[in-house]
């Protein structure tokens, strides 16, 4: 090989390590803070950052009577005909029009830290109430959507092919996040003013919005936004549970459907993304075609990869043809060997043009890589987590710059596929939060009957503790005194502030 060809192949090898955004940043919750670079990822390391456990001050609260007096999800008999996205989109339009006509800076963002993250005791109720009054038309539409039965939002993503699959603009999902924040502010004001029923009503609307957004499409981004919306509403449930006269919401949490945290269909769609973005490398012609057709397919795939990963040789037809030629030099013989090993007739394979051999072998490899991820989606959690780790490690080793061989299929999938494990954990985090809050409510119910914390979670027989979805086993629990205990969960990520929660019982 000449020097130019070697340089081209070196660039191709580097392409596999290019990503536009780390997977962890794509799927962490809205309140996730990326740890400082100096902090060690190993919590046992000498310089590892110590995370102070969260402290929840809770009051005894017995199970409500009737048990389902409070629901975070509407009963099927409450549902009415209608599509939630009609009022959601009306609310979006009203919000955009209001911001456009106001002209000045939105007070919400100007006061975000105090209004959204400050203590409820320090919330400027009069200012917030005035702002929410100005948003009543928007909020009315959101509340109207809560009881609607359907959530149809046809994006036509199944018909997308090529780069349009990942270039589809989705501004509506970002607007849904902002509408959810408006509901959070409405909830916080109600909590600060002691209007518990109003707060619960706003929380219900937020959960409905999160579920509808997440199930709007099989795109991972819609599921992540939906899960994030449900996550910030769970934060408000936690605030509610700490109020002195807060009702027990054990059964309200139990009414939440699995669909608010379901990620499987989106992950299956994302696993197949390489086949959609690079149809020339996956959907092959059934009949024999001219070598020029195969060269065109390979060149087009290179052009698309250039668009995704960048190229020091420039974009366009001429550089793409040059790189495609280098690929044929490097991959023709390994591709022929792979096709023969897969069972294809040796003479038929040897008669293929170099470009046909490379494209056919790459198509096989893409299918194999995608199936190696997709198959684990059919297993129960947390079994899948261990094996997804292996698939991700295998893919990373095949796309790492400087690897011994060039694997075009691994590069194509590696550029596009998200961190499957991290994305899967986004849904698990939501289920873990629900299980943790329900377990705390079971403890509050026990405290209402006995005046103290239980010695162990096994004593919660009236309202049972829920298992940790990450382990499918009971949460860890340590009673320190009659009024102080620790609830310990499997960390959802390295800096998870909810891994250990200190519970302090405030007797009435």
Coordinates of C-alpha atoms in Angstrom, one line a residue:
X1 CA 0.0 0.0 0.0
X2 CA 1.2 3.5 -0.7
X3 CA 1.4 6.3 1.9
X4 CA -1.9 7.9 0.8
X5 CA -3.8 4.7 1.2
X6 CA -2.3 4.1 4.7
X7 CA -3.3 7.6 5.7
X8 CA -6.8 7.0 4.5
X9 CA -7.1 3.8 6.4
X10 CA -5.8 5.5 9.6
X11 CA -8.5 8.1 9.3
X12 CA -11.1 5.4 8.7
X13 CA -9.9 3.7 11.9
X14 CA -10.3 6.9 13.8
X15 CA -13.9 7.4 12.6
X16 CA -15.2 4.6 14.8
X17 CA -14.1 6.5 17.9
X18 CA -16.0 9.7 17.0
X19 CA -19.2 10.5 18.9
X20 CA -21.1 13.8 19.0
X21 CA -22.1 13.4 22.7
X22 CA -21.1 10.9 25.4
X23 CA -23.9 8.4 26.0
X24 CA -23.9 9.1 29.7
X25 CA -24.7 12.8 29.0
X26 CA -27.5 11.8 26.7
X27 CA -29.4 9.7 29.2
X28 CA -28.8 11.1 32.7
X29 CA -31.7 12.7 34.5
X30 CA -32.4 16.5 34.2
X31 CA -30.8 17.2 37.6
X32 CA -27.7 15.1 36.9
X33 CA -24.4 16.9 37.4
X34 CA -21.4 15.6 35.6
X35 CA -18.7 14.8 38.2
X36 CA -15.6 17.0 38.1
X37 CA -12.8 15.6 36.0
X38 CA -10.6 15.3 39.1
X39 CA -13.0 13.1 40.9
X40 CA -12.3 9.4 40.8
X41 CA -14.9 7.1 39.3
X42 CA -14.0 4.5 42.0
X43 CA -15.7 5.4 45.3
X44 CA -13.0 3.5 47.2
X45 CA -10.2 5.5 45.7
X46 CA -8.4 7.9 48.2
X47 CA -9.3 11.0 46.3
X48 CA -12.9 9.9 45.4
X49 CA -15.6 12.6 46.0
X50 CA -17.7 11.8 49.0
X51 CA -21.4 12.1 48.4
X52 CA -23.3 13.2 51.5
X53 CA -26.5 11.1 51.9
X54 CA -29.8 12.8 51.3
X55 CA -31.9 13.4 54.5
X56 CA -35.7 13.1 54.4
X57 CA -37.6 14.3 57.4
X58 CA -40.9 12.4 57.3
X59 CA -44.0 12.2 59.5
X60 CA -46.1 9.1 60.3
X61 CA -49.0 8.7 57.8
X62 CA -51.3 5.8 57.7
X63 CA -52.7 4.2 54.5
X64 CA -55.6 6.4 53.2
X65 CA -59.2 5.2 53.5
X66 CA -60.4 4.2 51.0
X67 CA -57.0 3.0 49.8
X68 CA -57.3 4.4 46.3
X69 CA -58.6 7.8 47.4
X70 CA -55.4 9.3 45.9
X71 CA -54.2 8.3 42.5
X72 CA -51.3 9.6 40.4
X73 CA -52.8 8.0 37.4
X74 CA -56.4 8.4 36.3
X75 CA -58.8 5.4 36.7
X76 CA -59.9 3.9 33.4
X77 CA -63.4 5.2 34.2
X78 CA -62.1 8.7 34.5
X79 CA -60.7 8.6 31.0
X80 CA -62.6 10.4 28.2
X81 CA -62.2 10.3 24.4
X82 CA -59.5 12.5 23.0
X83 CA -55.8 12.7 22.1
X84 CA -53.5 14.2 24.7
X85 CA -51.3 15.8 22.0
X86 CA -54.0 18.1 20.9
X87 CA -54.1 20.1 24.1
X88 CA -50.3 19.6 24.6
X89 CA -49.6 21.2 21.2
X90 CA -52.1 24.0 21.9
X91 CA -50.3 24.7 25.2
X92 CA -47.0 24.8 23.3
X93 CA -48.3 27.3 20.7
X94 CA -49.8 29.5 23.5
X95 CA -46.6 29.4 25.4
X96 CA -44.5 30.4 22.4
X97 CA -46.9 33.2 21.5
X98 CA -46.9 34.5 25.0
X99 CA -43.1 34.5 25.1
X100 CA -42.9 36.2 21.7
X101 CA -45.4 38.9 22.6
X102 CA -43.8 39.6 26.0
X103 CA -40.5 40.4 24.4
X104 CA -38.6 40.8 27.7
X105 CA -36.8 38.0 29.5
X106 CA -39.1 35.4 30.9
X107 CA -39.2 35.7 34.7
X108 CA -39.2 31.9 35.0
X109 CA -35.7 31.6 33.7
X110 CA -34.5 34.8 35.5
X111 CA -35.6 33.3 38.8
X112 CA -35.1 29.7 38.1
X113 CA -32.8 28.8 40.9
X114 CA -35.0 30.3 43.6
X115 CA -38.3 29.2 42.1
X116 CA -37.4 25.7 41.1
X117 CA -34.5 24.6 43.3
X118 CA -34.8 26.7 46.5
X119 CA -36.5 25.7 49.7
X120 CA -40.3 25.7 49.7
X121 CA -40.2 27.9 52.8
X122 CA -38.3 30.6 50.8
X123 CA -40.5 30.4 47.7
X124 CA -41.7 34.0 46.9
X125 CA -45.4 32.9 46.7
X126 CA -46.8 36.2 45.5
X127 CA -44.3 36.5 42.6
X128 CA -44.8 32.9 41.6
X129 CA -48.6 33.2 41.8
X130 CA -48.6 36.3 39.6
X131 CA -46.4 34.5 37.0
X132 CA -48.6 31.4 37.0
X133 CA -51.7 33.6 36.6
X134 CA -50.2 34.9 33.4
X135 CA -49.8 31.2 32.2
X136 CA -53.3 30.0 33.1
X137 CA -54.3 29.4 29.5
X138 CA -51.3 27.2 29.0
X139 CA -51.9 25.3 32.3
X140 CA -55.6 24.8 31.5
X141 CA -54.7 23.0 28.3
X142 CA -52.2 20.8 30.1
X143 CA -54.8 19.9 32.8
X144 CA -57.4 19.2 30.1
X145 CA -55.1 16.5 28.6
X146 CA -54.7 14.5 31.8
X147 CA -57.9 12.5 31.4
X148 CA -57.7 11.9 27.6
X149 CA -57.5 8.3 26.7
X150 CA -55.2 8.4 23.6
X151 CA -51.7 9.6 22.8
X152 CA -51.3 9.4 19.0
X153 CA -48.4 11.3 17.5
X154 CA -47.5 10.0 14.0
X155 CA -44.0 11.1 13.0
X156 CA -43.7 8.5 10.3
X157 CA -40.2 7.4 11.6
X158 CA -40.6 3.9 10.2
X159 CA -40.5 5.3 6.7
X160 CA -37.3 7.3 7.2
X161 CA -34.1 6.1 5.6
X162 CA -30.5 7.4 5.3
X163 CA -29.3 10.5 7.2
X164 CA -32.9 11.9 7.5
X165 CA -33.4 9.2 10.1
X166 CA -31.1 11.0 12.5
X167 CA -31.6 14.5 11.1
X168 CA -35.2 14.7 12.0
X169 CA -35.8 17.8 14.1
X170 CA -37.8 17.4 17.2
X171 CA -38.3 20.8 18.9
X172 CA -41.6 19.7 20.3
X173 CA -40.0 17.4 22.8
X174 CA -37.9 20.3 24.2
X175 CA -41.0 22.3 24.5
X176 CA -42.6 19.5 26.4
X177 CA -39.8 19.7 28.9
X178 CA -40.5 23.3 29.5
X179 CA -44.2 22.7 29.9
X180 CA -43.3 20.1 32.5
X181 CA -41.2 22.6 34.4
X182 CA -44.3 24.9 34.4
X183 CA -46.2 22.1 36.1
X184 CA -43.5 21.7 38.6
X185 CA -43.7 25.4 39.5
X186 CA -47.4 25.1 39.9
X187 CA -46.9 22.1 42.2
X188 CA -44.3 23.8 44.3
X189 CA -46.6 26.8 44.9
X190 CA -49.4 24.5 45.9
X191 CA -47.1 22.7 48.3
X192 CA -45.8 25.9 49.7
X193 CA -49.3 27.1 50.3
X194 CA -50.5 23.9 51.9
X195 CA -52.9 23.1 49.0
X196 CA -52.1 19.3 48.9
X197 CA -55.0 18.3 46.6
X198 CA -54.0 20.9 44.1
X199 CA -50.4 19.7 44.2
X200 CA -51.5 16.1 43.6
X201 CA -53.6 17.3 40.7
X202 CA -50.6 19.0 39.0
X203 CA -48.4 15.9 39.7
X204 CA -51.0 13.7 38.0
X205 CA -50.9 15.9 34.9
X206 CA -47.1 15.8 34.9
X207 CA -47.1 12.0 34.9
X208 CA -49.6 11.9 32.1
X209 CA -47.4 14.2 30.1
X210 CA -44.3 12.2 30.8
X211 CA -46.0 8.9 29.7
X212 CA -47.5 10.5 26.5
X213 CA -44.2 12.1 25.5
X214 CA -42.3 8.9 26.1
X215 CA -44.7 6.9 24.0
X216 CA -45.1 9.4 21.2
X217 CA -42.6 7.5 19.1
X218 CA -40.0 4.7 19.3
X219 CA -37.2 7.3 19.1
X220 CA -35.0 7.1 22.1
X221 CA -35.0 10.9 22.5
X222 CA -38.8 10.9 23.1
X223 CA -38.5 8.1 25.7
X224 CA -35.7 9.9 27.5
X225 CA -37.6 13.1 27.6
X226 CA -40.7 11.3 28.8
X227 CA -38.7 9.5 31.5
X228 CA -37.1 12.8 32.5
X229 CA -40.5 14.5 32.9
X230 CA -41.8 11.6 35.1
X231 CA -38.5 11.9 37.1
X232 CA -39.0 15.6 38.0
X233 CA -42.6 14.8 39.0
X234 CA -41.3 12.1 41.3
X235 CA -39.1 14.8 42.8
X236 CA -42.3 16.7 43.7
X237 CA -43.8 13.5 45.2
X238 CA -40.8 13.4 47.5
X239 CA -41.4 17.0 48.5
X240 CA -45.0 16.2 49.2
X241 CA -44.1 13.2 51.4
X242 CA -42.0 15.5 53.7
X243 CA -44.9 17.9 54.5
X244 CA -46.3 17.5 58.0
X245 CA -49.8 16.7 57.0
X246 CA -49.0 15.0 53.8
X247 CA -51.2 12.0 53.0
X248 CA -49.7 8.5 52.5
X249 CA -49.3 8.0 48.7
X250 CA -48.2 4.4 48.7
X251 CA -51.2 3.3 46.6
X252 CA -51.0 6.4 44.5
X253 CA -47.5 5.4 43.4
X254 CA -48.8 1.9 42.7
X255 CA -51.3 3.3 40.2
X256 CA -48.5 4.5 37.9
X257 CA -48.3 2.3 34.8
X258 CA -45.1 0.5 33.6
X259 CA -45.3 2.6 30.4
X260 CA -44.0 5.7 32.1
X261 CA -40.5 4.1 32.3
X262 CA -40.7 1.6 29.4
X263 CA -37.6 1.8 27.1
X264 CA -37.6 -1.6 25.3
X265 CA -39.2 -0.6 22.0
X266 CA -37.1 2.6 21.7
X267 CA -33.9 0.6 22.4
X268 CA -34.9 -2.0 19.8
X269 CA -35.4 0.8 17.3
X270 CA -32.1 2.4 18.2
X271 CA -30.3 -0.9 17.9
X272 CA -31.5 -1.1 14.3
X273 CA -30.4 2.5 13.5
X274 CA -27.4 1.6 11.4
X275 CA -29.6 -0.4 9.0
X276 CA -31.8 2.6 8.5
X277 CA -29.0 5.2 8.2
X278 CA -26.9 3.1 5.9
X279 CA -29.5 1.2 3.8
X280 CA -26.9 0.6 1.1
X281 CA -24.9 -1.5 3.5
X282 CA -27.9 -3.5 4.8
X283 CA -30.8 -3.8 2.3
X284 CA -29.1 -5.6 -0.6
X285 CA -30.5 -6.2 -4.1
X286 CA -32.0 -9.7 -4.6
X287 CA -30.7 -9.9 -8.2
X288 CA -27.2 -9.7 -9.6
X289 CA -26.2 -6.1 -10.4
X290 CA -23.3 -4.4 -12.0
X291 CA -20.1 -3.8 -10.0
X292 CA -20.8 0.0 -10.4
X293 CA -23.9 -0.4 -8.3
X294 CA -21.9 -2.0 -5.4
X295 CA -19.2 0.7 -5.7
X296 CA -21.9 3.4 -5.5
X297 CA -23.4 1.8 -2.4
X298 CA -20.0 1.7 -0.7
X299 CA -19.2 5.3 -1.7
X300 CA -22.5 6.6 -0.5
X301 CA -22.0 4.9 2.9
X302 CA -18.6 6.5 3.1
X303 CA -20.1 9.9 2.3
X304 CA -22.7 9.5 5.0
X305 CA -20.0 8.4 7.5
X306 CA -18.1 11.5 6.6
X307 CA -21.1 13.6 7.4
X308 CA -21.4 12.0 10.8
X309 CA -17.8 11.8 11.8
X310 CA -16.0 14.4 9.8
X311 CA -13.0 14.0 7.4
X312 CA -9.7 15.7 7.1
X313 CA -9.9 14.8 3.4
X314 CA -13.0 16.9 2.9
X315 CA -16.6 15.8 2.1
X316 CA -18.1 15.1 -1.3
X317 CA -17.9 12.5 -4.1
X318 CA -14.2 12.6 -4.8
X319 CA -12.9 12.1 -1.3
X320 CA -15.6 9.4 -0.7
X321 CA -14.5 7.5 -3.8
X322 CA -10.9 7.7 -2.7
X323 CA -11.8 6.3 0.8
X324 CA -14.0 3.6 -0.7
X325 CA -11.1 2.5 -2.9
X326 CA -8.9 2.3 0.2
X327 CA -11.5 0.2 1.9
X328 CA -11.7 -2.2 -1.0
X329 CA -8.0 -2.7 -0.9
X330 CA -8.0 -3.4 2.9
X331 CA -11.2 -5.4 3.2
X332 CA -11.8 -7.4 0.1
X333 CA -10.0 -10.5 1.1
X334 CA -11.2 -10.5 4.8
X335 CA -14.7 -9.9 3.4
X336 CA -14.5 -12.9 1.0
X337 CA -13.3 -15.1 3.8
X338 CA -16.2 -14.1 6.0
X339 CA -18.8 -14.7 3.3
X340 CA -17.3 -18.2 2.6
X341 CA -17.3 -18.9 6.4
X342 CA -20.9 -18.0 6.6
X343 CA -21.8 -20.7 4.1
X344 CA -21.8 -18.9 0.7
X345 CA -20.4 -20.8 -2.3
X346 CA -16.7 -20.3 -2.6
X347 CA -16.6 -19.9 -6.4
X348 CA -19.6 -17.5 -6.2
X349 CA -17.8 -15.4 -3.6
X350 CA -14.5 -15.4 -5.5
X351 CA -16.3 -14.1 -8.6
X352 CA -17.7 -11.1 -6.8
X353 CA -16.3 -7.7 -7.4
X354 CA -14.3 -6.2 -4.5
X355 CA -17.0 -3.7 -3.7
X356 CA -19.7 -6.4 -3.7
X357 CA -17.7 -8.6 -1.3
X358 CA -17.1 -5.7 1.1
X359 CA -20.8 -4.5 1.0
X360 CA -22.2 -8.1 1.5
X361 CA -19.8 -8.9 4.3
X362 CA -20.5 -5.5 6.0
X363 CA -24.3 -6.2 5.7
X364 CA -23.8 -9.5 7.5
X365 CA -21.7 -7.9 10.2
X366 CA -24.2 -5.1 10.8
X367 CA -27.0 -7.6 11.2
X368 CA -24.9 -9.7 13.6
X369 CA -23.9 -6.6 15.7
X370 CA -27.5 -5.4 15.9
X371 CA -28.8 -8.8 16.9
X372 CA -26.1 -9.1 19.6
X373 CA -27.6 -6.1 21.3
X374 CA -31.3 -6.6 20.4
X375 CA -31.4 -10.2 21.8
X376 CA -30.8 -9.1 25.4
X377 CA -33.8 -6.8 25.2
X378 CA -36.0 -9.9 25.4
X379 CA -34.6 -11.0 28.7
X380 CA -35.8 -9.7 32.1
X381 CA -33.9 -7.1 34.0
X382 CA -31.4 -7.0 35.6
X383 CA -30.1 -10.1 33.7
X384 CA -29.7 -8.1 30.5
X385 CA -27.5 -5.6 32.1
X386 CA -24.4 -7.9 32.4
X387 CA -24.7 -9.1 28.9
X388 CA -25.3 -5.7 27.3
X389 CA -22.0 -4.8 29.0
X390 CA -20.3 -7.5 27.0
X391 CA -21.8 -6.5 23.7
X392 CA -20.8 -2.8 24.3
X393 CA -17.3 -3.8 25.1
X394 CA -17.0 -6.0 22.0
X395 CA -18.3 -3.2 19.8
X396 CA -16.0 -0.7 21.4
X397 CA -13.0 -2.9 20.8
X398 CA -13.9 -3.2 17.1
X399 CA -14.2 0.6 16.7
X400 CA -11.3 1.7 18.7
X401 CA -8.7 3.7 16.8
X402 CA -5.5 1.6 16.3
X403 CA -7.2 -1.7 16.4
X404 CA -5.5 -4.4 14.3
X405 CA -8.3 -4.7 11.8
X406 CA -10.8 -2.4 10.2
X407 CA -14.4 -3.4 10.8
X408 CA -16.7 -1.1 8.7
X409 CA -19.9 -2.5 10.2
X410 CA -18.6 -1.9 13.8
X411 CA -17.7 1.7 12.8
X412 CA -21.2 2.3 11.2
X413 CA -23.0 1.0 14.3
X414 CA -20.5 2.5 16.8
X415 CA -21.0 6.0 15.4
X416 CA -24.8 5.8 15.7
X417 CA -25.8 3.5 18.6
X418 CA -26.2 5.1 22.0
X419 CA -24.9 3.6 25.2
X420 CA -27.5 0.9 25.4
X421 CA -26.8 0.1 29.0
X422 CA -27.0 3.8 30.0
X423 CA -30.2 4.3 28.1
X424 CA -31.7 1.1 29.7
X425 CA -30.8 2.5 33.1
X426 CA -32.8 5.6 32.5
X427 CA -36.0 3.6 32.7
X428 CA -34.7 1.6 35.6
X429 CA -33.9 4.8 37.5
X430 CA -37.5 5.8 37.3
X431 CA -38.8 2.5 38.4
X432 CA -36.2 2.5 41.3
X433 CA -37.4 5.9 42.4
X434 CA -41.0 4.8 42.5
X435 CA -40.1 1.6 44.4
X436 CA -38.0 3.6 46.9
X437 CA -40.7 6.2 47.5
X438 CA -43.3 3.4 47.9
X439 CA -41.1 1.7 50.5
X440 CA -40.7 5.0 52.4
X441 CA -44.5 5.3 52.4
X442 CA -44.8 1.8 53.8
X443 CA -42.4 2.9 56.6
X444 CA -44.5 5.9 57.3
X445 CA -47.6 3.7 57.5
X446 CA -45.7 1.5 60.0
X447 CA -44.7 4.5 62.0
X448 CA -48.3 5.7 62.2
X449 CA -49.2 2.4 63.9
X450 CA -46.1 1.9 66.1
X451 CA -44.7 5.3 66.6
X452 CA -41.2 4.3 65.4
X453 CA -39.3 2.9 62.5
X454 CA -39.3 -0.9 61.9
X455 CA -36.3 -3.0 62.9
X456 CA -36.3 -4.4 59.4
X457 CA -38.2 -4.1 56.2
X458 CA -39.6 -7.6 56.8
X459 CA -41.8 -6.0 59.5
X460 CA -43.6 -4.1 56.9
X461 CA -46.5 -6.5 56.6
X462 CA -49.5 -4.2 56.3
X463 CA -48.0 -2.3 53.3
X464 CA -45.0 -4.4 52.0
X465 CA -41.7 -2.9 50.9
X466 CA -41.0 -2.9 47.2
X467 CA -37.8 -4.6 45.7
X468 CA -35.1 -2.5 44.1
X469 CA -35.6 -2.9 40.3
X470 CA -31.8 -2.9 39.8
X471 CA -31.3 -6.0 41.8
X472 CA -34.8 -7.5 42.1
X473 CA -34.0 -7.8 45.9
X474 CA -35.0 -5.8 48.9
X475 CA -33.5 -2.4 49.5
X476 CA -30.8 -2.2 52.1
X477 CA -32.1 -1.0 55.4
X478 CA -30.3 0.0 58.6
X479 CA -32.2 1.2 61.7
X480 CA -30.0 3.4 63.8
X481 CA -32.5 4.6 66.3
X482 CA -36.3 4.4 66.7
X483 CA -36.5 7.6 64.6
X484 CA -33.5 7.4 62.3
X485 CA -32.7 4.8 59.6
X486 CA -31.0 4.4 56.3
X487 CA -32.5 3.2 53.1
X488 CA -29.9 1.9 50.7
X489 CA -30.3 1.3 47.0
X490 CA -28.1 0.1 44.1
X491 CA -26.5 3.3 42.7
X492 CA -28.0 4.2 39.4
X493 CA -24.8 6.0 38.4
X494 CA -21.5 6.8 39.9
X495 CA -22.5 10.0 41.7
X496 CA -26.1 9.0 42.5
X497 CA -27.2 11.1 45.5
X498 CA -30.1 8.7 46.2
X499 CA -28.0 5.6 46.7
X500 CA -28.3 6.1 50.5
X501 CA -31.1 8.1 52.0
X502 CA -31.3 8.9 55.7
X503 CA -34.8 8.9 57.1
X504 CA -35.6 10.9 60.2
X505 CA -39.0 10.4 61.8
X506 CA -40.7 13.6 63.2
X507 CA -43.3 12.4 65.7
X508 CA -46.4 14.4 65.8

